[in-house]
Coordinates of C-alpha atoms in Angstrom, one line a residue:
M14 CA -23.2 33.7 64.8
I15 CA -21.2 30.7 66.0
D16 CA -21.9 27.9 63.6
C17 CA -20.8 24.3 63.9
I18 CA -20.3 23.0 60.4
I19 CA -20.2 19.2 60.1
Q20 CA -18.6 17.9 57.0
A21 CA -20.4 14.7 56.1
R22 CA -20.5 12.4 53.1
M23 CA -21.3 8.8 52.3
G24 CA -18.2 8.1 50.3
S25 CA -15.7 7.4 53.1
S26 CA -12.8 5.3 51.7
R27 CA -12.3 3.2 54.8
L28 CA -15.8 2.8 56.0
P29 CA -18.3 3.8 53.2
G30 CA -21.6 5.2 54.5
K31 CA -20.4 5.4 58.0
V32 CA -22.3 8.6 58.9
M33 CA -25.6 6.8 58.5
M34 CA -24.5 3.6 60.3
K35 CA -26.3 2.9 63.6
I36 CA -24.5 3.1 66.9
D37 CA -27.5 2.0 68.9
S38 CA -31.1 1.0 68.2
K39 CA -32.2 4.5 67.2
N40 CA -29.2 6.7 66.4
T41 CA -26.7 6.9 63.5
I42 CA -23.2 8.4 63.9
L43 CA -24.7 11.7 62.6
D44 CA -27.6 11.5 65.0
S45 CA -25.2 11.1 67.9
M46 CA -23.1 14.0 66.8
L47 CA -26.1 16.2 66.6
N48 CA -27.4 15.0 70.0
Q49 CA -24.1 15.7 71.6
L50 CA -23.7 19.2 70.1
K51 CA -27.2 20.2 71.3
Y52 CA -25.7 20.3 74.8
S53 CA -23.3 23.1 73.8
K54 CA -24.3 26.3 75.4
L55 CA -22.5 28.5 72.9
I56 CA -23.1 27.1 69.4
D57 CA -25.9 29.0 67.8
R58 CA -26.5 26.8 64.8
I59 CA -25.5 23.4 63.4
I60 CA -25.1 23.1 59.6
I61 CA -24.2 19.9 57.7
A62 CA -22.0 20.5 54.7
T63 CA -22.2 17.5 52.3
T64 CA -21.3 17.0 48.7
D65 CA -23.2 17.5 45.5
K66 CA -22.8 13.8 44.6
T67 CA -26.0 11.8 44.1
E68 CA -25.0 9.3 46.8
D69 CA -25.3 12.1 49.3
N70 CA -28.9 12.8 48.6
I71 CA -29.6 10.6 51.6
I72 CA -27.8 13.2 53.8
E73 CA -29.9 16.0 52.3
K74 CA -33.1 14.0 53.0
F75 CA -31.9 13.4 56.6
C76 CA -31.4 17.2 57.1
Q77 CA -34.8 18.0 55.6
K78 CA -36.5 15.4 57.8
N79 CA -34.8 16.6 60.9
K80 CA -35.1 20.4 60.1
I81 CA -31.3 20.8 60.0
E82 CA -29.7 23.5 57.9
Y83 CA -27.4 22.1 55.2
F84 CA -25.2 23.0 52.2
R85 CA -24.0 21.0 49.3
G86 CA -20.7 21.6 47.5
S87 CA -17.5 20.1 46.2
E88 CA -16.6 16.6 47.2
K89 CA -12.8 17.0 46.7
D90 CA -12.4 20.7 47.5
V91 CA -13.6 20.5 51.0
L92 CA -12.1 24.0 51.8
D93 CA -14.3 25.4 49.0
R94 CA -17.3 23.5 50.4
Y95 CA -16.7 25.0 53.9
Y96 CA -16.1 28.5 52.6
Q97 CA -19.2 28.6 50.3
C98 CA -21.3 27.1 53.2
A99 CA -20.1 29.6 55.7
K100 CA -20.5 32.5 53.2
S101 CA -24.0 31.5 52.3
K102 CA -25.1 31.1 55.9
S103 CA -23.3 34.3 57.1
S104 CA -21.3 32.5 59.7
S105 CA -18.9 34.6 61.7
I106 CA -17.2 31.9 63.8
I107 CA -16.9 28.4 62.6
V108 CA -16.5 25.2 64.7
R109 CA -15.3 22.5 62.3
M110 CA -16.4 18.9 62.8
P111 CA -15.7 16.0 60.5
A112 CA -18.6 13.4 60.8
D113 CA -16.6 10.8 62.6
K114 CA -17.0 12.0 66.2
P115 CA -20.2 10.4 67.7
L116 CA -18.7 10.9 71.2
L117 CA -17.5 14.5 70.9
D118 CA -17.6 16.3 74.2
P119 CA -19.8 19.4 74.1
N120 CA -18.1 20.8 77.2
V121 CA -14.8 20.8 75.5
V122 CA -16.3 22.5 72.5
D123 CA -17.6 25.3 74.8
E124 CA -14.3 25.6 76.6
V125 CA -12.5 26.1 73.3
I126 CA -15.1 28.6 72.1
I127 CA -14.6 30.7 75.3
E128 CA -10.9 30.7 74.8
F129 CA -11.3 31.7 71.1
Q130 CA -13.6 34.6 72.0
K131 CA -11.5 35.8 75.0
N132 CA -8.3 36.3 73.1
K133 CA -9.5 37.0 69.6
Y134 CA -7.6 34.2 67.9
D135 CA -7.7 33.4 64.2
Y136 CA -7.6 29.7 64.8
I137 CA -7.7 27.3 67.8
T138 CA -7.2 23.6 67.6
T139 CA -6.7 20.8 70.1
F140 CA -4.3 18.6 68.1
L141 CA -1.0 20.5 67.6
P142 CA -0.1 18.3 69.4
S143 CA -3.2 16.5 70.7
T144 CA -3.8 16.0 74.4
F145 CA -7.5 14.9 73.9
P146 CA -8.8 11.5 72.8
S147 CA -9.1 11.0 69.1
G148 CA -12.7 11.7 68.3
T149 CA -13.0 14.7 70.6
E150 CA -10.8 17.2 68.7
V151 CA -12.1 20.7 68.1
E152 CA -11.1 23.3 65.5
I153 CA -12.4 26.9 65.5
F154 CA -11.7 29.8 63.2
S155 CA -13.2 33.1 62.1
F156 CA -14.9 33.6 58.8
S157 CA -12.1 36.1 57.8
T158 CA -9.5 33.4 58.5
L159 CA -11.5 30.9 56.4
E160 CA -11.8 33.4 53.6
K161 CA -8.0 34.2 53.6
T162 CA -7.3 30.5 53.6
W163 CA -9.7 29.9 50.7
K164 CA -8.0 32.6 48.6
D165 CA -4.4 31.6 49.4
S166 CA -4.5 27.8 49.5
K167 CA -3.1 26.3 46.4
L168 CA -2.0 22.7 47.2
P169 CA -4.4 19.8 46.9
S170 CA -3.7 18.9 50.5
E171 CA -4.7 22.4 51.6
R172 CA -8.0 22.2 49.6
E173 CA -8.9 18.7 50.7
H174 CA -8.4 19.1 54.5
V175 CA -9.6 22.7 55.1
T176 CA -7.1 23.9 57.8
P177 CA -3.5 22.8 56.9
Y178 CA -2.8 26.2 55.3
I179 CA -3.7 27.9 58.6
Y180 CA -1.6 25.8 61.0
N181 CA 1.3 25.6 58.5
N182 CA 1.5 29.4 58.4
P183 CA 1.7 30.5 62.1
K184 CA 3.2 33.9 61.1
K185 CA 0.1 34.8 59.1
F186 CA -2.4 33.8 61.8
K187 CA -2.9 34.1 65.5
I188 CA -3.0 30.4 66.5
L189 CA -3.4 28.6 69.8
N190 CA -3.2 24.9 70.6
F191 CA -5.7 24.2 73.4
E192 CA -4.4 21.6 75.8
N193 CA -6.2 19.2 78.1
K194 CA -5.0 19.1 81.7
T195 CA -4.2 15.4 81.3
N196 CA -2.7 14.0 78.2
L197 CA -5.4 11.6 76.9
S198 CA -4.1 11.3 73.3
K199 CA -3.5 7.5 73.7
F200 CA -7.3 7.0 73.7
R201 CA -9.3 6.8 70.5
W202 CA -13.1 6.9 69.8
A203 CA -13.2 8.5 66.4
V204 CA -14.9 6.2 63.9
D205 CA -12.8 5.5 60.8
E206 CA -13.0 1.7 60.5
K207 CA -15.3 -1.1 61.5
D208 CA -13.5 -1.8 64.8
D209 CA -13.9 1.8 65.8
L210 CA -17.6 1.5 65.3
L211 CA -17.9 -1.6 67.3
F212 CA -15.9 0.0 70.2
V213 CA -18.2 3.1 70.2
K214 CA -21.3 0.8 70.2
K215 CA -20.0 -1.0 73.3
I216 CA -19.3 2.3 75.1
I217 CA -22.8 3.6 74.3
S218 CA -24.5 0.4 75.4
K219 CA -23.1 0.9 78.9
L220 CA -24.1 4.5 79.3
D221 CA -27.6 5.8 79.9
K222 CA -26.9 9.6 80.1
K223 CA -26.8 12.6 77.9
P224 CA -24.5 14.1 77.0
I225 CA -21.7 11.6 77.1
L226 CA -18.5 13.3 78.2
I227 CA -14.9 12.2 78.1
S228 CA -15.0 11.3 81.8
D229 CA -17.9 9.0 81.1
V230 CA -16.1 7.1 78.4
L231 CA -13.0 6.8 80.6
N232 CA -15.1 5.4 83.4
V233 CA -16.6 2.7 81.1
I234 CA -13.1 1.8 79.9
K235 CA -11.8 1.6 83.5
N236 CA -14.7 -0.6 84.6
N237 CA -14.7 -2.7 81.5
P238 CA -11.1 -3.2 80.5
E239 CA -12.0 -6.0 78.1
I240 CA -13.5 -3.4 75.8

């Protein structure tokens, strides 16, 4: 079972509540991520892993309303939240997605999954170093890798960010950095701050297609340099 686990919470420090902010007349950031991921041909299931804080009840209600599987766990120990989520859902391969990527590219997700399966890696990422636009990164790891990481990670930074223990221990894991054919790392459409949200809204307002791919965003930028 290939599961995409989206980590989502309302308590973002830089842009609180961003996951439920609208990016067009109908869709929130979380809606957009789900809509994009639906075009992946290889993901079997999408699960939202939120926290057990009261402020995240809204995310649970969102999942219930939209019939999306979800899990609630630790706010600070995100690694534990991921592990307990994957364990309870019997995930075998996990695609990790923070909830700040409304314009993630499902084709890139599938390309990385294919590479992961083909060579039996423990972990693949696209940002060591990044050659993709910020907001289109992909991380994939096996459940056994996640379990080993959960058992062995001791530092707060390793618990808070899920995968540092993996990529900081290349001798313990079979790791690949998946590179884009063209280095597009100078571009950014992740949503961390208000300006990021405004940028994504402008991009989406000029596109009437699904899914929205990296090439589509680049075309908008090329044709509308003022953005």
